[in-house]
Amino acid sequence: AEWSTATAVVDEFPEVRQFEERLDAITGSGADFPYFRVHQGTIRDTTRIGDRAYLSFGSYNYLGLSGHPAVSEAVHRAVDRYGTSVSASRPLSGERELTVTLERALADFLGVGDCLALVSGHATNVTAIGHLIGPGDLVLHDALAHDSILQGCALSGAARRPFAHNDTDRLEHLLRVNRSRFRRVLIAVEGAYSMDGDLVDLPAVIELKRRYGALLMVDEAHSIGTVGDGGRGVGEFFGVDRSGVDLWMGTLSKAFASCGGYLGGSARMVRWLRHTLPGFVYSVGLTPANAAAALAATELIVAEPHRVRTLRRNAELFLGLATAAGLPTGSSAATPIVPCVIGDSARTLRVADRLYERGVIADPIFHPAVEEGLARLRFFVTSEHREDDIRRAVAILAEEVASAGG
């Protein structure tokens, strides 16, 4: 048989070589390597790397609940009582009162019939999309949809068509042309887009979903806990009827200070998923520590609404200052995510490096996470940031973008 090492040895794959070339371009730039830095302790508005403290805009600990004493105490109690793993899938021996209580709390928080918690946010999208649709079906997704949505589409075997970011006219065109040709059509959008910091036009998407008889899934990874008066996400922000969305998806790793994902919707649908969803049935249940952290965080968000208000005030301050300084923040609005779209990768890396030298962390984002030519620094604002620190960070950013040249 004829074969070559390029197909039989992973080390020799051409994509490995392409990755190494991209890596060499960064490491050979003269800038510090910006990835896999080891942070010490809890990352909130500040972090520590080595022996130096930094002002951090690199984490999505949006409400400062990771490291909050009440959340940590809940985790300690859960581990003492339940151990470090439930040691089984939940349909078999992995069910615990803690996780059942978490799902009830999440359902109440969202205003839906029921909720299902899974061990990974990324895997939640992959398994949900792969389970809902298959060959003979179609997914219409925002062009900026997260990798987990694209992976779910690939697993499902369904046809896939992206529409330009937040372009509901294009979405309507795709529905009009394609709806009758497929058994099921799933519209997949995000609540808040993690690279651009803008919101979905949810009322318009729900109207199209109803008019064309499609399914609708909203990924609220970055909008739950951060958007809406009480942090209840884009559903609260737009005041929509919760039944207008079939599947409310979110992650537990951001505002909820934990790790994992959830799916919310009608009680009948969630019961079906609980017994049949592969990524749930054939996976260990959520760890006691993660379930306890998410539950305690949910309770704190409800009990202390000032956290979401402070987050919103800080985000508006950062965006307002950045805009006034003439920085290119793109379409960011009404979220705690503010990009500075620089465009050129080398220039973006230089600015990130200079910020780091001056004690400010904001992660540089390159292709393939964003389109070629749209490299950016991304700032995650939290409720823990102080006003003077936000002002200082934007001032430093404006100086370094200007000095990096065009």
PDB file of C-alpha atoms in Angstrom, residues 36-179:
ATOM      1  CA  PHE A  36      -0.596  30.414  28.385  1.00  0.00           C
ATOM      2  CA  ARG A  37       0.734  32.835  30.961  1.00  0.00           C
ATOM      3  CA  VAL A  38       0.434  31.358  34.448  1.00  0.00           C
ATOM      4  CA  HIS A  39      -1.824  33.492  36.651  1.00  0.00           C
ATOM      5  CA  GLN A  40      -1.689  33.124  40.422  1.00  0.00           C
ATOM      6  CA  GLY A  41      -4.764  33.217  42.615  1.00  0.00           C
ATOM      7  CA  THR A  42      -8.207  34.477  41.605  1.00  0.00           C
ATOM      8  CA  ILE A  43      -8.522  36.689  38.540  1.00  0.00           C
ATOM      9  CA  ARG A  44     -10.996  39.553  38.910  1.00  0.00           C
ATOM     10  CA  ASP A  45     -10.239  43.203  38.159  1.00  0.00           C
ATOM     11  CA  THR A  46      -6.603  42.429  38.908  1.00  0.00           C
ATOM     12  CA  THR A  47      -4.382  39.380  38.553  1.00  0.00           C
ATOM     13  CA  ARG A  48      -0.838  38.360  39.424  1.00  0.00           C
ATOM     14  CA  ILE A  49       1.726  36.882  37.044  1.00  0.00           C
ATOM     15  CA  GLY A  50       5.099  36.063  38.553  1.00  0.00           C
ATOM     16  CA  ASP A  51       5.849  38.744  41.136  1.00  0.00           C
ATOM     17  CA  ARG A  52       3.839  41.503  39.465  1.00  0.00           C
ATOM     18  CA  ALA A  53       0.205  42.621  39.791  1.00  0.00           C
ATOM     19  CA  TYR A  54      -1.697  43.586  36.654  1.00  0.00           C
ATOM     20  CA  LEU A  55      -4.948  45.353  35.895  1.00  0.00           C
ATOM     21  CA  SER A  56      -6.878  42.623  34.100  1.00  0.00           C
ATOM     22  CA  PHE A  57      -9.406  42.854  31.289  1.00  0.00           C
ATOM     23  CA  GLY A  58      -8.751  39.257  30.302  1.00  0.00           C
ATOM     24  CA  SER A  59     -11.299  37.237  32.287  1.00  0.00           C
ATOM     25  CA  TYR A  60     -15.034  36.750  32.124  1.00  0.00           C
ATOM     26  CA  ASN A  61     -15.466  36.712  35.899  1.00  0.00           C
ATOM     27  CA  TYR A  62     -18.029  39.395  35.075  1.00  0.00           C
ATOM     28  CA  LEU A  63     -19.629  39.741  38.517  1.00  0.00           C
ATOM     29  CA  GLY A  64     -16.584  38.871  40.619  1.00  0.00           C
ATOM     30  CA  LEU A  65     -18.313  35.745  41.932  1.00  0.00           C
ATOM     31  CA  SER A  66     -15.408  33.377  41.308  1.00  0.00           C
ATOM     32  CA  GLY A  67     -13.494  33.750  44.545  1.00  0.00           C
ATOM     33  CA  HIS A  68     -16.464  35.261  46.385  1.00  0.00           C
ATOM     34  CA  PRO A  69     -16.451  33.908  49.985  1.00  0.00           C
ATOM     35  CA  ALA A  70     -20.050  32.629  49.816  1.00  0.00           C
ATOM     36  CA  VAL A  71     -19.383  30.751  46.576  1.00  0.00           C
ATOM     37  CA  SER A  72     -16.142  29.243  47.881  1.00  0.00           C
ATOM     38  CA  GLU A  73     -17.834  28.207  51.129  1.00  0.00           C
ATOM     39  CA  ALA A  74     -20.642  26.487  49.196  1.00  0.00           C
ATOM     40  CA  VAL A  75     -18.029  24.563  47.213  1.00  0.00           C
ATOM     41  CA  HIS A  76     -16.228  23.431  50.390  1.00  0.00           C
ATOM     42  CA  ARG A  77     -19.506  22.178  51.875  1.00  0.00           C
ATOM     43  CA  ALA A  78     -20.405  20.334  48.660  1.00  0.00           C
ATOM     44  CA  VAL A  79     -17.036  18.577  48.434  1.00  0.00           C
ATOM     45  CA  ASP A  80     -17.213  17.587  52.104  1.00  0.00           C
ATOM     46  CA  ARG A  81     -20.652  16.078  51.568  1.00  0.00           C
ATOM     47  CA  TYR A  82     -20.517  14.670  48.029  1.00  0.00           C
ATOM     48  CA  GLY A  83     -16.810  14.255  47.255  1.00  0.00           C
ATOM     49  CA  THR A  84     -15.059  15.562  44.148  1.00  0.00           C
ATOM     50  CA  SER A  85     -17.050  13.628  41.535  1.00  0.00           C
ATOM     51  CA  VAL A  86     -20.529  12.141  41.284  1.00  0.00           C
ATOM     52  CA  SER A  87     -18.726   9.167  39.671  1.00  0.00           C
ATOM     53  CA  ALA A  88     -21.542   8.195  37.293  1.00  0.00           C
ATOM     54  CA  SER A  89     -23.862   9.509  34.635  1.00  0.00           C
ATOM     55  CA  ARG A  90     -26.903  11.158  36.151  1.00  0.00           C
ATOM     56  CA  PRO A  91     -29.543   8.746  34.788  1.00  0.00           C
ATOM     57  CA  LEU A  92     -27.697   5.941  36.607  1.00  0.00           C
ATOM     58  CA  SER A  93     -26.032   6.752  39.956  1.00  0.00           C
ATOM     59  CA  GLY A  94     -24.878  10.324  39.347  1.00  0.00           C
ATOM     60  CA  GLU A  95     -27.967  12.271  40.428  1.00  0.00           C
ATOM     61  CA  ARG A  96     -27.526  14.556  43.461  1.00  0.00           C
ATOM     62  CA  GLU A  97     -29.933  16.927  45.173  1.00  0.00           C
ATOM     63  CA  LEU A  98     -27.450  19.759  44.603  1.00  0.00           C
ATOM     64  CA  THR A  99     -27.663  19.540  40.808  1.00  0.00           C
ATOM     65  CA  VAL A 100     -31.433  19.152  40.836  1.00  0.00           C
ATOM     66  CA  THR A 101     -31.652  22.334  42.942  1.00  0.00           C
ATOM     67  CA  LEU A 102     -29.289  24.143  40.542  1.00  0.00           C
ATOM     68  CA  GLU A 103     -31.450  23.239  37.539  1.00  0.00           C
ATOM     69  CA  ARG A 104     -34.586  24.447  39.313  1.00  0.00           C
ATOM     70  CA  ALA A 105     -32.832  27.723  40.237  1.00  0.00           C
ATOM     71  CA  LEU A 106     -31.648  28.241  36.657  1.00  0.00           C
ATOM     72  CA  ALA A 107     -35.135  27.552  35.283  1.00  0.00           C
ATOM     73  CA  ASP A 108     -36.603  30.119  37.694  1.00  0.00           C
ATOM     74  CA  PHE A 109     -33.851  32.612  36.824  1.00  0.00           C
ATOM     75  CA  LEU A 110     -34.558  32.216  33.103  1.00  0.00           C
ATOM     76  CA  GLY A 111     -38.336  32.036  33.417  1.00  0.00           C
ATOM     77  CA  VAL A 112     -38.633  28.689  31.621  1.00  0.00           C
ATOM     78  CA  GLY A 113     -40.251  25.353  32.441  1.00  0.00           C
ATOM     79  CA  ASP A 114     -37.090  23.382  33.155  1.00  0.00           C
ATOM     80  CA  CYS A 115     -33.327  23.328  32.752  1.00  0.00           C
ATOM     81  CA  LEU A 116     -30.611  20.737  32.192  1.00  0.00           C
ATOM     82  CA  ALA A 117     -26.988  21.222  33.336  1.00  0.00           C
ATOM     83  CA  LEU A 118     -24.049  19.665  31.483  1.00  0.00           C
ATOM     84  CA  VAL A 119     -20.318  19.455  32.244  1.00  0.00           C
ATOM     85  CA  SER A 120     -19.059  21.585  29.326  1.00  0.00           C
ATOM     86  CA  GLY A 121     -20.423  24.716  27.669  1.00  0.00           C
ATOM     87  CA  HIS A 122     -18.775  23.899  24.330  1.00  0.00           C
ATOM     88  CA  ALA A 123     -20.042  20.314  24.421  1.00  0.00           C
ATOM     89  CA  THR A 124     -23.553  21.538  25.298  1.00  0.00           C
ATOM     90  CA  ASN A 125     -23.881  23.236  21.909  1.00  0.00           C
ATOM     91  CA  VAL A 126     -22.267  20.349  20.056  1.00  0.00           C
ATOM     92  CA  THR A 127     -24.534  17.674  21.526  1.00  0.00           C
ATOM     93  CA  ALA A 128     -27.744  19.776  21.494  1.00  0.00           C
ATOM     94  CA  ILE A 129     -27.485  20.731  17.818  1.00  0.00           C
ATOM     95  CA  GLY A 130     -26.421  17.213  16.856  1.00  0.00           C
ATOM     96  CA  HIS A 131     -29.459  15.826  18.685  1.00  0.00           C
ATOM     97  CA  LEU A 132     -32.129  18.267  17.471  1.00  0.00           C
ATOM     98  CA  ILE A 133     -31.365  18.123  13.762  1.00  0.00           C
ATOM     99  CA  GLY A 134     -29.792  15.783  11.231  1.00  0.00           C
ATOM    100  CA  PRO A 135     -29.545  15.006   7.505  1.00  0.00           C
ATOM    101  CA  GLY A 136     -32.526  16.542   5.722  1.00  0.00           C
ATOM    102  CA  ASP A 137     -32.472  19.553   8.056  1.00  0.00           C
ATOM    103  CA  LEU A 138     -30.887  23.012   7.820  1.00  0.00           C
ATOM    104  CA  VAL A 139     -29.079  25.295  10.282  1.00  0.00           C
ATOM    105  CA  LEU A 140     -29.084  29.036   9.638  1.00  0.00           C
ATOM    106  CA  HIS A 141     -26.534  30.685  11.908  1.00  0.00           C
ATOM    107  CA  ASP A 142     -25.025  34.110  12.411  1.00  0.00           C
ATOM    108  CA  ALA A 143     -21.684  34.346  10.604  1.00  0.00           C
ATOM    109  CA  LEU A 144     -19.984  35.156  13.921  1.00  0.00           C
ATOM    110  CA  ALA A 145     -21.402  32.120  15.738  1.00  0.00           C
ATOM    111  CA  HIS A 146     -19.070  30.397  18.197  1.00  0.00           C
ATOM    112  CA  ASP A 147     -16.993  27.365  17.211  1.00  0.00           C
ATOM    113  CA  SER A 148     -19.198  25.126  19.368  1.00  0.00           C
ATOM    114  CA  ILE A 149     -22.199  25.942  17.159  1.00  0.00           C
ATOM    115  CA  LEU A 150     -20.220  25.157  14.002  1.00  0.00           C
ATOM    116  CA  GLN A 151     -18.983  21.875  15.500  1.00  0.00           C
ATOM    117  CA  GLY A 152     -22.571  20.969  16.385  1.00  0.00           C
ATOM    118  CA  CYS A 153     -23.632  21.632  12.802  1.00  0.00           C
ATOM    119  CA  ALA A 154     -20.859  19.378  11.489  1.00  0.00           C
ATOM    120  CA  LEU A 155     -21.830  16.565  13.874  1.00  0.00           C
ATOM    121  CA  SER A 156     -25.506  16.808  12.963  1.00  0.00           C
ATOM    122  CA  GLY A 157     -25.029  16.150   9.243  1.00  0.00           C
ATOM    123  CA  ALA A 158     -27.499  18.952   8.510  1.00  0.00           C
ATOM    124  CA  ALA A 159     -26.959  21.534   5.786  1.00  0.00           C
ATOM    125  CA  ARG A 160     -25.549  24.822   7.075  1.00  0.00           C
ATOM    126  CA  ARG A 161     -25.898  28.397   5.811  1.00  0.00           C
ATOM    127  CA  PRO A 162     -24.403  31.422   7.615  1.00  0.00           C
ATOM    128  CA  PHE A 163     -25.986  34.867   7.354  1.00  0.00           C
ATOM    129  CA  ALA A 164     -24.061  38.137   7.721  1.00  0.00           C
ATOM    130  CA  HIS A 165     -23.729  39.210  11.352  1.00  0.00           C
ATOM    131  CA  ASN A 166     -27.068  40.423  12.756  1.00  0.00           C
ATOM    132  CA  ASP A 167     -28.462  40.764   9.213  1.00  0.00           C
ATOM    133  CA  THR A 168     -32.099  39.748   9.714  1.00  0.00           C
ATOM    134  CA  ASP A 169     -32.965  40.676   6.111  1.00  0.00           C
ATOM    135  CA  ARG A 170     -30.494  38.060   4.919  1.00  0.00           C
ATOM    136  CA  LEU A 171     -31.864  35.571   7.459  1.00  0.00           C
ATOM    137  CA  GLU A 172     -35.361  36.166   6.130  1.00  0.00           C
ATOM    138  CA  HIS A 173     -34.161  35.642   2.545  1.00  0.00           C
ATOM    139  CA  LEU A 174     -32.551  32.318   3.501  1.00  0.00           C
ATOM    140  CA  LEU A 175     -35.729  31.211   5.285  1.00  0.00           C
ATOM    141  CA  ARG A 176     -37.944  32.219   2.370  1.00  0.00           C
ATOM    142  CA  VAL A 177     -35.809  30.371  -0.187  1.00  0.00           C
ATOM    143  CA  ASN A 178     -35.014  27.271   1.864  1.00  0.00           C
ATOM    144  CA  ARG A 179     -37.727  26.565   4.452  1.00  0.00           C
TER     145      ARG A 179
END
